[in-house]
Amino acid sequence: MNILVFDVGQSIIGIQRSQHGRYIPYYGDDRIKALERLEKSDQIVTFNGNRYDIDELNKLSMTLRGKEFKPPELHFDMSEIYWPNILGSSLINTFSDYFESDKKFPDTYEGSNAADVYMTLMLFRRWKDSLVTEKI
């Protein structure tokens, strides 16, 4: 199963596979590759994607490709999963509620995007693990 975790910034789309993937940043026209990669995935994962990232991808897709972004059917928005029925907290605060800061990222625009993807990925893995635990 191809599950992609991503974060959209003003000039970047950062993507990482949920299992054994490495973070890949896409800039400029390479963001078309990111759009296509996300559309071809089985599932996508965001933090606050329903309020921000999906809309931004659609705008970007219209600008770069002249067509709407077509996400896969399954989209897991970690902000809605961890904060159902309320606006909730920030990604950093939500991550800090469950994890120690164990990984360092460069203090750069790309480093910030990579950190957001990583925190979202870790929240996704924790949530998926809790689903398995509940079934046992």
PDB file of C-alpha atoms in Angstrom:
ATOM      1  CA  MET A   1       0.000   0.000   0.000  1.00  0.00           C
ATOM      2  CA  ASN A   2       1.369   3.397  -1.022  1.00  0.00           C
ATOM      3  CA  ILE A   3       0.615   5.846   1.814  1.00  0.00           C
ATOM      4  CA  LEU A   4       2.154   9.310   1.472  1.00  0.00           C
ATOM      5  CA  VAL A   5       2.538  11.867   4.239  1.00  0.00           C
ATOM      6  CA  PHE A   6       2.940  15.429   3.006  1.00  0.00           C
ATOM      7  CA  ASP A   7       2.992  19.094   3.874  1.00  0.00           C
ATOM      8  CA  VAL A   8       2.475  22.078   1.583  1.00  0.00           C
ATOM      9  CA  GLY A   9       4.370  25.337   2.027  1.00  0.00           C
ATOM     10  CA  GLN A  10       4.358  28.509  -0.029  1.00  0.00           C
ATOM     11  CA  SER A  11       6.947  27.177  -2.476  1.00  0.00           C
ATOM     12  CA  ILE A  12       7.435  23.555  -1.417  1.00  0.00           C
ATOM     13  CA  ILE A  13       5.642  20.237  -1.191  1.00  0.00           C
ATOM     14  CA  GLY A  14       7.387  17.793   1.110  1.00  0.00           C
ATOM     15  CA  ILE A  15       6.465  14.112   0.800  1.00  0.00           C
ATOM     16  CA  GLN A  16       7.488  10.957   2.645  1.00  0.00           C
ATOM     17  CA  ARG A  17       6.179   7.404   2.342  1.00  0.00           C
ATOM     18  CA  SER A  18       4.667   6.137   5.585  1.00  0.00           C
ATOM     19  CA  GLN A  19       6.819   3.000   5.564  1.00  0.00           C
ATOM     20  CA  HIS A  20      10.565   3.162   4.981  1.00  0.00           C
ATOM     21  CA  GLY A  21      10.413   6.315   2.932  1.00  0.00           C
ATOM     22  CA  ARG A  22      12.729   9.256   2.827  1.00  0.00           C
ATOM     23  CA  TYR A  23      11.623  12.854   2.816  1.00  0.00           C
ATOM     24  CA  ILE A  24      11.630  14.440  -0.644  1.00  0.00           C
ATOM     25  CA  PRO A  25      11.099  18.190  -1.147  1.00  0.00           C
ATOM     26  CA  TYR A  26       9.602  19.431  -4.418  1.00  0.00           C
ATOM     27  CA  TYR A  27      10.079  23.014  -5.596  1.00  0.00           C
ATOM     28  CA  GLY A  28       9.103  24.980  -8.700  1.00  0.00           C
ATOM     29  CA  ASP A  29       7.865  22.947 -11.651  1.00  0.00           C
ATOM     30  CA  ASP A  30       8.913  19.745  -9.848  1.00  0.00           C
ATOM     31  CA  ARG A  31       5.790  20.263  -7.755  1.00  0.00           C
ATOM     32  CA  ILE A  32       3.926  18.794 -10.757  1.00  0.00           C
ATOM     33  CA  LYS A  33       5.702  15.504  -9.958  1.00  0.00           C
ATOM     34  CA  ALA A  34       4.562  15.854  -6.350  1.00  0.00           C
ATOM     35  CA  LEU A  35       0.948  16.424  -7.430  1.00  0.00           C
ATOM     36  CA  GLU A  36       1.065  13.370  -9.688  1.00  0.00           C
ATOM     37  CA  ARG A  37       2.721  11.259  -7.002  1.00  0.00           C
ATOM     38  CA  LEU A  38       0.040  12.217  -4.462  1.00  0.00           C
ATOM     39  CA  GLU A  39      -2.773  11.524  -6.952  1.00  0.00           C
ATOM     40  CA  LYS A  40      -1.375   8.046  -7.696  1.00  0.00           C
ATOM     41  CA  SER A  41      -1.045   7.087  -4.026  1.00  0.00           C
ATOM     42  CA  ASP A  42      -3.496   4.821  -2.237  1.00  0.00           C
ATOM     43  CA  GLN A  43      -3.813   7.110   0.782  1.00  0.00           C
ATOM     44  CA  ILE A  44      -2.583  10.534   1.840  1.00  0.00           C
ATOM     45  CA  VAL A  45      -1.892  11.867   5.327  1.00  0.00           C
ATOM     46  CA  THR A  46      -1.755  15.502   6.460  1.00  0.00           C
ATOM     47  CA  PHE A  47      -2.068  17.658   9.539  1.00  0.00           C
ATOM     48  CA  ASN A  48      -4.804  20.214   8.889  1.00  0.00           C
ATOM     49  CA  GLY A  49      -4.976  19.165   5.244  1.00  0.00           C
ATOM     50  CA  ASN A  50      -8.740  19.524   4.978  1.00  0.00           C
ATOM     51  CA  ARG A  51      -8.452  23.178   6.003  1.00  0.00           C
ATOM     52  CA  TYR A  52      -5.274  24.055   4.105  1.00  0.00           C
ATOM     53  CA  ASP A  53      -3.121  21.594   2.155  1.00  0.00           C
ATOM     54  CA  ILE A  54      -5.756  20.139  -0.179  1.00  0.00           C
ATOM     55  CA  ASP A  55      -6.991  23.610  -1.172  1.00  0.00           C
ATOM     56  CA  GLU A  56      -3.421  24.751  -1.786  1.00  0.00           C
ATOM     57  CA  LEU A  57      -2.709  21.684  -3.926  1.00  0.00           C
ATOM     58  CA  ASN A  58      -5.817  22.399  -5.972  1.00  0.00           C
ATOM     59  CA  LYS A  59      -4.773  26.028  -6.557  1.00  0.00           C
ATOM     60  CA  LEU A  60      -1.271  24.917  -7.459  1.00  0.00           C
ATOM     61  CA  SER A  61      -2.551  22.216  -9.793  1.00  0.00           C
ATOM     62  CA  MET A  62      -4.763  24.727 -11.584  1.00  0.00           C
ATOM     63  CA  THR A  63      -1.791  27.079 -11.963  1.00  0.00           C
ATOM     64  CA  LEU A  64       0.799  24.493 -13.045  1.00  0.00           C
ATOM     65  CA  ARG A  65      -1.378  21.999 -14.941  1.00  0.00           C
ATOM     66  CA  GLY A  66      -4.645  23.753 -15.687  1.00  0.00           C
ATOM     67  CA  LYS A  67      -6.673  21.058 -13.952  1.00  0.00           C
ATOM     68  CA  GLU A  68      -7.941  20.262 -10.474  1.00  0.00           C
ATOM     69  CA  PHE A  69      -6.001  18.156  -8.005  1.00  0.00           C
ATOM     70  CA  LYS A  70      -7.599  14.712  -7.661  1.00  0.00           C
ATOM     71  CA  PRO A  71      -6.627  13.252  -4.278  1.00  0.00           C
ATOM     72  CA  PRO A  72      -7.102   9.565  -3.564  1.00  0.00           C
ATOM     73  CA  GLU A  73     -10.301   8.613  -1.744  1.00  0.00           C
ATOM     74  CA  LEU A  74      -8.541   8.004   1.554  1.00  0.00           C
ATOM     75  CA  HIS A  75      -7.161  11.095   3.243  1.00  0.00           C
ATOM     76  CA  PHE A  76      -6.327  11.000   6.932  1.00  0.00           C
ATOM     77  CA  ASP A  77      -6.116  14.457   8.484  1.00  0.00           C
ATOM     78  CA  MET A  78      -4.301  14.011  11.787  1.00  0.00           C
ATOM     79  CA  SER A  79      -5.609  17.298  13.179  1.00  0.00           C
ATOM     80  CA  GLU A  80      -9.174  15.994  12.828  1.00  0.00           C
ATOM     81  CA  ILE A  81      -8.263  12.555  14.186  1.00  0.00           C
ATOM     82  CA  TYR A  82      -6.483  13.919  17.262  1.00  0.00           C
ATOM     83  CA  TRP A  83      -8.890  16.830  17.753  1.00  0.00           C
ATOM     84  CA  PRO A  84     -12.331  15.610  16.570  1.00  0.00           C
ATOM     85  CA  ASN A  85     -15.147  18.148  16.571  1.00  0.00           C
ATOM     86  CA  ILE A  86     -12.892  21.071  17.572  1.00  0.00           C
ATOM     87  CA  LEU A  87     -10.246  23.188  15.885  1.00  0.00           C
ATOM     88  CA  GLY A  88      -7.636  21.639  18.183  1.00  0.00           C
ATOM     89  CA  SER A  89      -4.000  22.466  18.663  1.00  0.00           C
ATOM     90  CA  SER A  90      -0.969  23.070  16.474  1.00  0.00           C
ATOM     91  CA  LEU A  91       1.091  20.290  14.955  1.00  0.00           C
ATOM     92  CA  ILE A  92       4.049  21.007  17.247  1.00  0.00           C
ATOM     93  CA  ASN A  93       1.882  20.983  20.384  1.00  0.00           C
ATOM     94  CA  THR A  94       0.015  17.842  19.326  1.00  0.00           C
ATOM     95  CA  PHE A  95       3.304  16.078  18.548  1.00  0.00           C
ATOM     96  CA  SER A  96       4.755  17.186  21.904  1.00  0.00           C
ATOM     97  CA  ASP A  97       1.762  15.689  23.727  1.00  0.00           C
ATOM     98  CA  TYR A  98       2.835  12.210  22.589  1.00  0.00           C
ATOM     99  CA  PHE A  99       6.541  12.316  21.700  1.00  0.00           C
ATOM    100  CA  GLU A 100       9.831  13.645  22.981  1.00  0.00           C
ATOM    101  CA  SER A 101      11.709  15.805  20.481  1.00  0.00           C
ATOM    102  CA  ASP A 102      14.053  13.099  19.251  1.00  0.00           C
ATOM    103  CA  LYS A 103      15.051  14.363  15.845  1.00  0.00           C
ATOM    104  CA  LYS A 104      16.732  17.594  14.802  1.00  0.00           C
ATOM    105  CA  PHE A 105      16.081  19.463  11.563  1.00  0.00           C
ATOM    106  CA  PRO A 106      17.992  22.340   9.977  1.00  0.00           C
ATOM    107  CA  ASP A 107      16.699  25.806  10.844  1.00  0.00           C
ATOM    108  CA  THR A 108      15.701  26.436   7.221  1.00  0.00           C
ATOM    109  CA  TYR A 109      12.509  26.635   5.197  1.00  0.00           C
ATOM    110  CA  GLU A 110      13.050  23.080   3.940  1.00  0.00           C
ATOM    111  CA  GLY A 111      14.021  21.902   7.424  1.00  0.00           C
ATOM    112  CA  SER A 112      10.742  23.275   8.784  1.00  0.00           C
ATOM    113  CA  ASN A 113       8.783  21.457   6.073  1.00  0.00           C
ATOM    114  CA  ALA A 114      10.697  18.224   6.747  1.00  0.00           C
ATOM    115  CA  ALA A 115       9.950  18.555  10.468  1.00  0.00           C
ATOM    116  CA  ASP A 116       6.229  19.023   9.757  1.00  0.00           C
ATOM    117  CA  VAL A 117       6.173  15.923   7.556  1.00  0.00           C
ATOM    118  CA  TYR A 118       8.052  13.941  10.205  1.00  0.00           C
ATOM    119  CA  MET A 119       5.731  15.008  13.056  1.00  0.00           C
ATOM    120  CA  THR A 120       2.666  14.194  10.948  1.00  0.00           C
ATOM    121  CA  LEU A 121       4.155  10.807  10.058  1.00  0.00           C
ATOM    122  CA  MET A 122       4.835   9.969  13.696  1.00  0.00           C
ATOM    123  CA  LEU A 123       1.285  10.962  14.706  1.00  0.00           C
ATOM    124  CA  PHE A 124      -0.076   8.815  11.868  1.00  0.00           C
ATOM    125  CA  ARG A 125       1.989   5.789  12.935  1.00  0.00           C
ATOM    126  CA  ARG A 126       0.888   6.218  16.551  1.00  0.00           C
ATOM    127  CA  TRP A 127      -2.760   6.429  15.495  1.00  0.00           C
ATOM    128  CA  LYS A 128      -2.465   3.350  13.236  1.00  0.00           C
ATOM    129  CA  ASP A 129      -0.765   1.414  16.054  1.00  0.00           C
ATOM    130  CA  SER A 130      -3.616   2.353  18.411  1.00  0.00           C
ATOM    131  CA  LEU A 131      -6.136   0.930  15.920  1.00  0.00           C
ATOM    132  CA  VAL A 132      -4.290  -2.392  15.886  1.00  0.00           C
ATOM    133  CA  THR A 133      -4.089  -2.424  19.709  1.00  0.00           C
ATOM    134  CA  GLU A 134      -7.821  -1.771  20.013  1.00  0.00           C
ATOM    135  CA  LYS A 135      -8.638  -4.801  17.838  1.00  0.00           C
ATOM    136  CA  ILE A 136      -6.636  -7.192  20.029  1.00  0.00           C
TER     137      ILE A 136
END
